Backbone as a printed PyTorch tensor [residue, N CA C, xyz], in Angstrom:
tensor([[[ 12.0380, -15.5970,   0.1890],
         [ 10.6960, -15.0690,   0.0080],
         [  9.2340, -15.8440,   0.4420]],

        [[  9.8220, -17.2010,   0.5570],
         [  8.1990, -18.0280,   0.9170],
         [  8.1620, -17.4310,   2.5840]],

        [[  9.2820, -17.3660,   3.2550],
         [  8.6920, -16.8990,   4.9680],
         [  8.1900, -15.4420,   4.9380]],

        [[  8.7920, -14.6590,   3.9760],
         [  8.4110, -13.2980,   3.8820],
         [  6.9420, -13.3190,   3.3800]],

        [[  6.5740, -13.9030,   2.3600],
         [  5.1250, -14.1130,   2.2010],
         [  4.0480, -14.6450,   3.1390]],

        [[  4.6610, -15.6640,   3.9210],
         [  3.9730, -16.2350,   4.9170],
         [  3.3450, -15.5460,   5.8640]],

        [[  4.4890, -14.7230,   6.3370],
         [  3.9730, -13.5710,   7.2960],
         [  3.2300, -12.2250,   6.9630]],

        [[  3.8040, -12.0470,   5.6030],
         [  3.0160, -10.9540,   5.1150],
         [  1.6960, -11.3450,   4.8270]],

        [[  1.5310, -12.5080,   4.1950],
         [ -0.0990, -13.0200,   3.9970],
         [ -0.7510, -13.2740,   5.6860]],

        [[ -0.1730, -13.7580,   6.4120],
         [ -1.1190, -14.0270,   7.2900],
         [ -1.3950, -12.5780,   8.3660]],

        [[ -0.6940, -11.4780,   8.1800],
         [ -0.8280, -10.3760,   8.6880],
         [ -1.9980,  -9.6100,   7.7080]],

        [[ -1.9070,  -9.6530,   6.4310],
         [ -3.2060,  -9.5030,   5.9770],
         [ -4.3670,  -9.8420,   5.9050]],

        [[ -4.4570, -11.3640,   6.1850],
         [ -5.8740, -12.1110,   6.4630],
         [ -6.4040, -11.7260,   7.6170]],

        [[ -5.3640, -11.2270,   8.3500],
         [ -5.9300, -10.9870,  10.1990],
         [ -6.3540,  -9.7500,   9.9520]],

        [[ -5.5430,  -8.9500,   8.9430],
         [ -6.3450,  -7.4380,   8.7380],
         [ -7.8450,  -7.3460,   8.2210]],

        [[ -8.2230,  -8.2540,   7.4130],
         [ -9.3500,  -8.6840,   6.7020],
         [-10.4050,  -8.8720,   7.9420]],

        [[-10.2100,  -9.0080,   8.9760],
         [-10.8620,  -9.0490,   9.9160],
         [-11.3150,  -7.9720,  10.4870]],

        [[-10.3050,  -6.7230,  10.1510],
         [-10.8760,  -5.5020,  10.7210],
         [-11.1520,  -4.5220,   9.4840]],

        [[-11.6600,  -4.8230,   8.7120],
         [-11.7390,  -3.7910,   7.5160],
         [-12.7190,  -2.8140,   7.9330]],

        [[-13.6100,  -2.7290,   8.5600],
         [-14.5800,  -1.8210,   8.7870],
         [-14.0050,  -0.4800,   8.6140]],

        [[-14.6770,   0.5260,   7.8110],
         [-14.1120,   1.7430,   8.0500],
         [-12.8770,   2.2130,   6.8700]],

        [[-12.3590,   0.7840,   6.5980],
         [-11.2090,   1.1230,   5.8830],
         [-11.4820,   0.8140,   4.0410]],

        [[-11.8690,   1.9080,   3.5690],
         [-12.6030,   1.5010,   2.2490],
         [-11.4630,   1.3380,   1.0890]],

        [[-10.5010,   1.8270,   0.8740],
         [ -8.9500,   1.4730,   0.0810],
         [ -8.4770,  -0.0960,  -0.0350]],

        [[ -8.0090,  -0.2720,   1.6530],
         [ -8.4060,  -1.7640,   2.4370],
         [ -9.3810,  -2.5150,   1.7070]],

        [[-10.5740,  -2.4260,   1.7230],
         [-11.7990,  -3.4220,   1.6810],
         [-11.6920,  -3.3700,   0.2780]],

        [[-11.6320,  -2.3430,  -0.6340],
         [-11.5650,  -2.4830,  -2.0020],
         [-10.3460,  -3.4450,  -2.7700]],

        [[ -9.2440,  -3.1500,  -2.0340],
         [ -8.3130,  -4.4210,  -2.5360],
         [ -8.5880,  -5.6670,  -1.7110]],

        [[ -9.2060,  -5.6480,  -0.5490],
         [ -9.3270,  -6.9120,   0.0180],
         [-10.2610,  -7.7890,  -0.6560]],

        [[-11.0460,  -7.2030,  -1.6530],
         [-12.1660,  -7.9210,  -2.0760],
         [-11.4730,  -8.6050,  -3.6880]],

        [[-10.4680,  -8.3280,  -3.8060],
         [ -9.8460,  -9.0000,  -4.9780],
         [ -9.5780, -10.5450,  -4.6980]],

        [[ -9.2710, -11.1990,  -5.6600],
         [ -9.0210, -12.4600,  -5.5370],
         [ -7.1990, -12.9040,  -5.0640]],

        [[ -6.9060, -13.5470,  -4.6520],
         [ -5.5420, -13.4390,  -4.1930],
         [ -4.8160, -14.3770,  -5.2510]],

        [[ -3.8250, -13.7190,  -5.8260],
         [ -2.8200, -14.2220,  -7.2180],
         [ -2.8110, -15.3190,  -6.8580]],

        [[ -2.1630, -16.1620,  -7.9720],
         [ -1.6590, -17.5490,  -7.9600],
         [ -0.2020, -17.5710,  -7.6150]],

        [[  0.6050, -16.5460,  -8.4580],
         [  1.8900, -16.2840,  -8.5190],
         [  2.4770, -16.0670,  -6.9550]],

        [[  3.4700, -16.4610,  -6.5720],
         [  4.2010, -16.3470,  -5.2210],
         [  4.4430, -14.4860,  -4.9570]],

        [[  5.2240, -14.1810,  -6.3100],
         [  5.5230, -12.7310,  -6.1290],
         [  4.4200, -11.7820,  -6.3140]],

        [[  3.3620, -12.2280,  -6.8190],
         [  2.3710, -11.2210,  -6.9200],
         [  1.4970, -11.6650,  -5.8810]],

        [[  1.4670, -12.6310,  -4.6370],
         [  0.5970, -12.6970,  -3.8920],
         [  1.3680, -12.0090,  -2.7240]],

        [[  2.9040, -11.8520,  -2.7990],
         [  3.1030, -10.7510,  -2.2140],
         [  3.0960,  -9.2580,  -2.3000]],

        [[  2.9530,  -8.9880,  -3.3190],
         [  2.9760,  -7.6900,  -3.7980],
         [  0.9720,  -7.4490,  -3.4790]],

        [[  0.1040,  -8.3710,  -3.5990],
         [ -1.4460,  -8.2080,  -2.8810],
         [ -1.0690,  -8.0430,  -1.7130]],

        [[ -0.5410,  -9.0950,  -0.7970],
         [ -0.4580,  -8.9040,   0.6540],
         [  0.0670,  -7.5370,   1.0940]],

        [[  1.3420,  -7.1530,   0.5490],
         [  1.6420,  -5.8700,   0.8560],
         [  0.8560,  -4.7730,   0.4570]],

        [[  0.2320,  -4.7200,  -0.4760],
         [ -0.9530,  -3.8020,  -0.8130],
         [ -1.8740,  -3.4330,   0.1840]],

        [[ -2.4630,  -4.7590,   0.8020],
         [ -3.4660,  -4.9740,   1.6930],
         [ -2.9160,  -3.9520,   2.6690]],

        [[ -1.6400,  -4.4430,   3.4550],
         [ -1.4020,  -3.9320,   4.8040],
         [ -0.7250,  -2.4720,   4.5370]],

        [[ -0.4640,  -2.1530,   3.4450],
         [ -0.3510,  -0.5150,   3.0580],
         [ -1.6960,   0.2450,   3.2220]],

        [[ -2.4480,  -0.4760,   2.6180],
         [ -3.9190,   0.2410,   2.6130],
         [ -4.4700,   0.1480,   4.1890]],

        [[ -4.0880,  -0.6030,   4.6190],
         [ -5.1290,  -0.9940,   5.9330],
         [ -4.4560,  -0.0030,   7.0480]],

        [[ -2.9520,   0.5140,   7.0950],
         [ -2.3250,   1.4100,   7.3510],
         [ -2.6160,   2.6820,   6.9450]],

        [[ -2.8180,   2.7990,   5.6500],
         [ -3.2980,   4.0210,   4.9680],
         [ -4.4840,   4.6980,   5.6500]],

        [[ -5.5610,   3.7630,   5.6550],
         [ -6.8070,   4.2310,   5.7940],
         [ -7.0190,   4.7880,   7.2540]],

        [[ -6.2130,   4.0410,   8.1730],
         [ -6.1820,   4.3750,   9.7730],
         [ -5.4840,   5.6470,   9.4760]],

        [[ -4.1930,   6.2360,   8.7970],
         [ -3.9120,   7.5690,   9.1220],
         [ -4.6610,   8.6780,   8.1090]],

        [[ -5.4270,   7.9890,   7.0420],
         [ -6.4170,   9.0670,   6.8040],
         [ -7.4640,   9.2930,   7.7990]],

        [[ -7.8750,   8.5590,   8.4410],
         [ -8.7550,   8.8820,   9.4990],
         [ -8.1810,   9.8670,  10.7890]],

        [[ -6.7690,   9.4890,  10.8970],
         [ -6.0990,  10.3430,  12.1000],
         [ -6.1160,  11.5890,  11.1500]],

        [[ -5.6970,  12.0390,  10.1250],
         [ -5.3230,  13.0520,   9.6230],
         [ -6.9240,  13.8540,   9.7300]],

        [[ -7.6100,  13.2380,   9.3620],
         [ -9.0950,  14.2180,   9.3990],
         [ -9.3410,  14.4360,  10.7400]],

        [[ -9.1570,  13.6110,  11.6190],
         [ -9.7280,  13.8500,  12.6160],
         [ -8.6120,  14.9900,  13.2750]],

        [[ -7.7450,  15.1090,  12.9690],
         [ -7.0610,  16.4100,  13.5990],
         [ -6.9400,  17.3470,  12.4810]],

        [[ -8.0090,  17.5600,  11.2270],
         [ -8.4110,  18.6970,  10.5960],
         [ -7.1000,  18.8890,   9.5980]],

        [[ -6.4150,  17.7730,   9.2680],
         [ -5.1930,  17.5810,   8.1030],
         [ -5.4440,  17.2500,   7.0450]],

        [[ -5.2910,  18.0150,   6.0090],
         [ -6.0600,  17.6920,   4.6240],
         [ -4.3880,  17.0570,   3.9200]],

        [[ -5.1410,  16.4050,   2.5860],
         [ -4.0540,  15.7330,   2.0700],
         [ -2.5190,  16.5680,   1.4790]],

        [[ -2.6170,  18.2170,   1.0550],
         [ -1.4620,  18.8500,   1.0080],
         [ -0.6760,  19.2470,   2.2910]],

        [[ -1.2480,  19.1360,   3.0920],
         [ -1.0440,  19.3970,   4.5670],
         [ -0.1050,  18.4340,   5.0590]],

        [[ -0.6320,  17.3790,   4.9480],
         [ -0.1650,  16.1910,   5.3650],
         [  1.0130,  15.9960,   4.5250]],

        [[  1.0300,  15.8700,   3.3510],
         [  2.4280,  16.1520,   2.4190],
         [  3.4230,  16.9180,   3.2770]],

        [[  3.2990,  18.2100,   3.3050],
         [  4.2260,  19.4240,   3.5510],
         [  4.6000,  18.7810,   4.7850]],

        [[  3.9900,  18.5560,   5.9490],
         [  4.2450,  18.2090,   7.0310],
         [  5.3860,  17.2060,   7.2160]],

        [[  4.9230,  16.0020,   6.3660],
         [  5.8550,  15.0610,   6.1030],
         [  7.3720,  15.5690,   5.7610]],

        [[  7.2060,  16.2280,   4.4580],
         [  8.5190,  17.2180,   4.0020],
         [  8.9360,  17.8210,   4.8250]],

        [[  8.3080,  18.4920,   5.6750],
         [  9.0590,  19.1560,   6.7020],
         [  9.9890,  18.5090,   7.9200]],

        [[  9.4960,  17.1140,   8.0140],
         [ 10.1550,  16.2750,   8.7830],
         [ 11.9120,  15.8450,   8.5270]],

        [[ 12.1410,  16.2600,   6.8900],
         [ 13.4210,  15.7670,   6.2630],
         [ 13.5840,  14.6640,   5.9230]],

        [[ 12.5470,  13.6310,   6.3410],
         [ 12.9020,  11.9900,   5.6560],
         [ 13.0280,  11.8110,   4.6690]],

        [[ 11.8620,  12.6780,   3.8390],
         [ 12.0280,  12.6720,   2.5970],
         [ 12.2290,  13.7210,   1.8230]],

        [[ 12.9390,  13.9950,   0.8510],
         [ 13.3400,  14.9460,  -0.1170],
         [ 11.9510,  16.1030,  -0.5160]],

        [[ 12.0290,  17.1960,  -0.0880],
         [ 10.6590,  17.8730,  -0.7540],
         [ 10.7300,  17.8760,  -2.0660]],

        [[ 11.7370,  18.0250,  -2.9150],
         [ 11.7470,  17.5570,  -4.6950],
         [ 10.8590,  16.3550,  -4.8100]],

        [[ 11.4980,  15.2570,  -4.3610],
         [ 10.7180,  13.9870,  -4.6380],
         [  9.4600,  14.2630,  -4.2040]],

        [[  8.8880,  14.4640,  -3.2390],
         [  7.6490,  14.8030,  -2.8690],
         [  6.6390,  15.4160,  -4.0350]],

        [[  7.4260,  16.5290,  -4.0190],
         [  6.9470,  17.4800,  -5.0400],
         [  6.3670,  16.7150,  -6.6050]],

        [[  7.6230,  16.4810,  -7.0840],
         [  7.5380,  15.8180,  -7.9220],
         [  6.5900,  14.6200,  -8.4350]],

        [[  6.7940,  13.8270,  -7.3550],
         [  5.6680,  12.5970,  -7.3300],
         [  4.4000,  13.0390,  -7.2110]],

        [[  4.0890,  13.9190,  -6.7090],
         [  2.5270,  14.3740,  -6.1900],
         [  1.8880,  15.4230,  -7.0360]],

        [[  2.8810,  16.3810,  -7.6160],
         [  2.9560,  17.2020,  -8.8990],
         [  1.4510,  18.1020,  -8.4440]],

        [[  1.7500,  18.7690,  -7.2430],
         [  0.9390,  19.8680,  -6.7010],
         [  1.4990,  21.1380,  -7.3470]],

        [[  0.2720,  22.0140,  -7.8130],
         [  1.0220,  23.2410,  -8.2820],
         [  1.9220,  24.2820,  -7.4840]],

        [[  2.7720,  24.8600,  -7.3620],
         [  3.7440,  25.5140,  -6.7440],
         [  3.0280,  26.3140,  -5.8080]],

        [[  2.2210,  27.1140,  -6.5310],
         [  1.5090,  28.0900,  -5.8560],
         [  0.1280,  27.6700,  -4.6550]],

        [[ -0.3070,  26.2510,  -4.7410],
         [ -1.0060,  25.7680,  -3.7820],
         [ -0.0480,  25.3070,  -2.8470]],

        [[  1.0990,  24.6410,  -2.9880],
         [  2.0550,  24.2050,  -2.0540],
         [  2.2260,  25.3990,  -1.2330]],

        [[  2.8070,  26.7790,  -1.8380],
         [  3.3850,  27.6220,  -1.0100],
         [  2.1670,  28.1350,  -0.0510]],

        [[  0.9990,  28.4760,  -0.5050],
         [ -0.0700,  28.7130,   0.1490],
         [ -0.5210,  27.8620,   1.3360]],

        [[ -0.2480,  26.5660,   1.2130],
         [ -0.5340,  25.6050,   2.2280],
         [  0.4650,  25.9870,   3.3730]],

        [[  1.8160,  25.9250,   2.7140],
         [  2.7760,  26.0590,   3.6510],
         [  2.2320,  27.2540,   4.6560]],

        [[  1.7400,  28.4120,   4.1130],
         [  1.6990,  29.7370,   4.7650],
         [  0.3950,  29.3110,   5.7830]],

        [[ -0.4050,  28.9760,   5.4260],
         [ -1.6960,  28.4220,   6.3310],
         [ -1.0390,  27.5330,   7.2920]],

        [[ -0.2220,  26.7040,   7.2590],
         [  0.5270,  26.0340,   8.3620],
         [  1.3340,  26.1450,   9.2940]],

        [[  2.0050,  27.4610,   8.4680],
         [  2.5170,  28.3050,   9.5860],
         [  1.9140,  29.2390,  10.4980]],

        [[  0.8640,  29.6110,  10.0350],
         [ -0.2150,  30.3200,  10.6030],
         [ -1.0750,  29.5110,  11.6790]],

        [[ -0.7970,  28.3800,  11.5450],
         [ -1.6930,  27.4340,  12.2120],
         [ -0.5080,  26.8570,  13.6060]],

        [[  0.6330,  27.4130,  13.5830],
         [  2.0960,  26.9680,  14.1940],
         [  2.6430,  25.6170,  13.9290]],

        [[  2.4060,  25.2430,  13.1550],
         [  2.7910,  23.9100,  12.7160],
         [  4.2250,  23.8240,  11.9600]],

        [[  4.3390,  24.7480,  11.2900],
         [  5.5650,  24.9720,  10.6580],
         [  6.5320,  26.3090,  11.3000]],

        [[  7.6690,  26.0330,  11.2980],
         [  8.7220,  27.0450,  11.4110],
         [  9.5020,  27.3280,  10.3020]],

        [[  9.2450,  28.0680,   9.3800],
         [ 10.1000,  28.0050,   8.1990],
         [  9.8540,  26.9490,   7.2830]],

        [[ 10.6590,  26.2210,   7.0390],
         [ 10.0410,  24.9250,   6.4170],
         [ 10.1590,  23.8770,   7.1510]],

        [[ 10.4230,  24.1370,   8.2910],
         [ 10.8630,  22.7700,   9.1920],
         [  9.5370,  22.7100,  10.1190]],

        [[  9.3430,  21.9010,  10.8850],
         [  8.2780,  21.2970,  11.7270],
         [  8.3170,  22.1840,  13.1000]],

        [[  7.6880,  22.4740,  13.5400],
         [  7.4770,  23.4360,  14.6510],
         [  7.6370,  22.4750,  15.9300]],

        [[  7.6390,  23.0420,  17.0780],
         [  7.4790,  22.2440,  18.1220],
         [  6.0790,  21.5360,  18.3890]],

        [[  5.1230,  22.1370,  18.2190],
         [  3.7460,  21.8190,  17.9510],
         [  3.4960,  20.8460,  16.7790]],

        [[  4.1950,  21.2730,  15.8830],
         [  3.8540,  20.3070,  14.5540],
         [  4.7130,  18.8490,  14.7170]],

        [[  5.9800,  19.0160,  15.4030],
         [  6.3690,  17.6770,  15.9370],
         [  5.6950,  16.6360,  16.4420]],

        [[  5.0130,  17.6030,  17.7690],
         [  4.1040,  16.6870,  18.3150],
         [  2.7930,  16.6610,  17.7520]],

        [[  2.0070,  17.0030,  16.9270],
         [  1.1990,  16.4470,  16.1750],
         [  1.4350,  15.7330,  15.1990]],

        [[  2.4210,  15.2970,  14.3470],
         [  2.8060,  14.2530,  13.5150],
         [  3.1580,  13.1100,  14.3770]],

        [[  4.0420,  13.2870,  15.7440],
         [  4.0150,  12.2680,  16.3530],
         [  2.7090,  11.4520,  16.9710]],

        [[  1.8010,  12.3960,  17.1990],
         [  0.4140,  11.7640,  17.6640],
         [ -0.5520,  11.1160,  16.4960]],

        [[ -0.3680,  11.8820,  15.3240],
         [ -1.3350,  11.0490,  14.7470],
         [ -0.4540,   9.8200,  14.2120]],

        [[  0.9990,   9.6690,  13.9510],
         [  1.6900,   8.4330,  13.8360],
         [  1.4350,   7.3110,  14.7720]],

        [[  1.3250,   7.7350,  16.1480],
         [  1.0420,   7.1630,  16.9560],
         [ -0.1360,   6.4730,  17.0780]],

        [[ -1.2250,   6.9440,  16.9170],
         [ -2.5300,   6.7670,  16.4660],
         [ -2.6560,   6.0010,  15.4310]],

        [[ -2.2340,   6.2830,  14.4470],
         [ -1.8510,   5.4370,  13.2200],
         [ -1.2960,   3.9990,  13.3210]],

        [[ -0.2560,   3.6430,  13.9960],
         [  0.2630,   2.6370,  14.5490],
         [ -0.9040,   1.9590,  15.5920]],

        [[ -1.3090,   2.5290,  16.2300],
         [ -1.8630,   1.7670,  16.9060],
         [ -3.7630,   1.0010,  16.3480]],

        [[ -3.6590,   1.8360,  15.2110],
         [ -4.9470,   1.3150,  14.5270],
         [ -4.6540,  -0.0660,  13.3420]],

        [[ -3.2580,   0.0130,  13.2420],
         [ -2.6440,  -0.8540,  12.3020],
         [ -2.3910,  -2.4340,  13.0850]],

        [[ -2.3430,  -1.9310,  14.3280],
         [ -1.8050,  -3.1350,  15.4510],
         [ -2.4000,  -4.7150,  14.9570]],

        [[ -3.9990,  -4.8440,  15.0590],
         [ -4.5300,  -5.5760,  14.7680],
         [ -3.9460,  -6.6300,  13.5180]],

        [[ -3.5850,  -6.2780,  12.6120],
         [ -2.5560,  -7.0220,  11.7070],
         [ -1.3270,  -7.8070,  12.0490]],

        [[ -0.6780,  -6.8320,  12.8810],
         [  0.8640,  -7.4170,  13.0670],
         [  0.8040,  -8.0210,  14.6800]],

        [[ -0.2880,  -7.9470,  15.3230],
         [ -0.5120,  -8.5920,  16.4620],
         [ -0.1180, -10.0540,  16.4640]],

        [[ -0.9100, -10.4190,  15.2410],
         [ -0.9660, -11.8660,  14.6080],
         [  0.5910, -12.5890,  14.3200]],

        [[  1.1480, -11.6500,  14.1620],
         [  2.5550, -12.0220,  14.1680],
         [  3.5250, -11.9750,  15.4200]],

        [[  3.2360, -11.3340,  16.3220],
         [  4.0220, -11.1440,  17.6280],
         [  5.1800, -10.4630,  17.4150]],

        [[  5.7850, -10.2780,  18.5390],
         [  7.2230,  -9.1130,  18.3450],
         [  8.4010,  -9.6890,  17.3480]],

        [[  8.3230, -11.2150,  17.8360],
         [  9.3610, -11.8720,  16.9810],
         [  8.7290, -11.9990,  15.3710]],

        [[  7.5580, -12.7570,  14.9370],
         [  7.4880, -12.4560,  13.8370],
         [  7.5630, -11.1240,  12.8670]],

        [[  7.1710,  -9.9950,  13.5940],
         [  7.3130,  -8.5020,  13.1950],
         [  8.5730,  -8.1040,  12.7340]],

        [[  9.6470,  -8.5470,  13.7100],
         [ 11.1780,  -8.3660,  13.5720],
         [ 11.4100,  -9.2350,  12.4990]],

        [[ 11.0580, -10.4760,  12.5650],
         [ 11.5650, -11.4320,  11.1810],
         [ 10.9830, -10.7530,   9.7800]],

        [[  9.8430, -10.4770,   9.8280],
         [  9.1730,  -9.6720,   8.7020],
         [ 10.4280,  -8.3790,   8.1030]],

        [[ 10.5460,  -7.5590,   9.1160],
         [ 11.1840,  -6.5430,   8.9500],
         [ 12.4320,  -6.9450,   8.6240]],

        [[ 13.4590,  -7.8610,   8.9810],
         [ 14.5980,  -8.2830,   8.8040],
         [ 14.5880,  -8.8990,   7.3980]],

        [[ 13.3730,  -9.7220,   6.8940],
         [ 13.5220, -10.3540,   5.5040],
         [ 13.1400,  -9.2540,   4.4290]],

        [[ 12.1650,  -8.4780,   4.8550],
         [ 11.5000,  -7.3400,   3.7560],
         [ 12.4610,  -6.2990,   3.6870]],

        [[ 13.4980,  -6.0990,   4.3510],
         [ 14.3720,  -4.9350,   4.0670],
         [ 15.2020,  -5.0260,   3.0260]],

        [[ 15.6240,  -6.2170,   2.6510],
         [ 16.6230,  -6.2280,   1.4820],
         [ 15.8420,  -6.2690,   0.1510]],

        [[ 14.2900,  -6.3140,   0.4570],
         [ 13.4270,  -5.9770,  -1.0170],
         [ 13.1570,  -4.7510,  -1.1950]],

        [[ 12.8740,  -3.7960,  -0.1500],
         [ 12.7340,  -2.5760,  -0.0610],
         [ 13.9110,  -1.9300,  -0.6840]],

        [[ 15.3290,  -2.5170,  -0.2160],
         [ 16.4460,  -1.6370,  -0.7900],
         [ 16.5380,  -2.2180,  -2.4660]],

        [[ 16.5360,  -3.2580,  -3.0140],
         [ 16.5830,  -3.5680,  -4.2050],
         [ 15.8910,  -2.6420,  -4.9670]],

        [[ 14.5360,  -2.1450,  -4.5130],
         [ 13.7880,  -1.5720,  -5.1840],
         [ 14.4570,  -0.2320,  -5.3230]],

        [[ 14.8510,   0.3300,  -4.3200],
         [ 15.6050,   1.6450,  -4.5340],
         [ 16.5770,   1.6300,  -5.1440]],

        [[ 17.5760,   0.6020,  -4.9880],
         [ 18.7010,   0.3970,  -5.8520],
         [ 18.6220,   0.2050,  -7.3110]],

        [[ 17.1950,  -0.4630,  -7.6700],
         [ 17.1690,  -0.6490,  -9.3360],
         [ 16.7260,   0.5890,  -9.5700]],

        [[ 16.3640,   1.6970,  -8.8770],
         [ 15.9590,   2.8700,  -9.3870],
         [ 14.3570,   2.7830,  -9.7030]],

        [[ 13.6120,   2.0970,  -9.0970],
         [ 12.4120,   2.1350,  -9.3690],
         [ 11.5900,   3.2210,  -8.3670]],

        [[ 12.3290,   3.6200,  -7.2360],
         [ 11.6760,   4.6860,  -6.5800],
         [ 12.9210,   5.5010,  -6.6940]],

        [[ 12.6230,   6.4660,  -7.3940],
         [ 13.6620,   7.6110,  -7.3740],
         [ 12.9550,   8.8980,  -6.5570]],

        [[ 14.2470,   9.2740,  -6.1370],
         [ 14.6350,  10.6160,  -4.8680],
         [ 15.1420,  11.3150,  -5.5450]],

        [[ 14.4950,  12.5500,  -5.8590],
         [ 15.2690,  13.7210,  -6.4290],
         [ 16.2640,  14.2990,  -5.5440]]])
């Protein structure tokens, strides 16, 4: 845990140098660092999540994609079960269905799956979001990022296996 904390904290501290326009990130960055290592790791991971998340929201908005639309497009990838997204976000079914229809009308969905245009748009948004998140991770370099992924993966699996993140 010491090594994953050191890598995560280093990336989070570098991200603080690039906080402009990232309101949720900046709000979390303004909080003091906890003393306990587990809480430090939680704080660092929260900072990195919000750093990327604020960039993601900017990319979505620049492409004219609103919150529920983003959620439905994510569901349409098949990466996360639709029932999980519906239950965890609690959008009313009629709003979900109406938004799906609008996305079909825009050519982004083919049935419940992404159309070719939808795949291309999601790839474009994800690539731009990744580029916006680069300053934090560039500080670690390729080797540090690979090490963080290697060390962090068991933590994520443990959360899922413990039932702390349930997918229906």
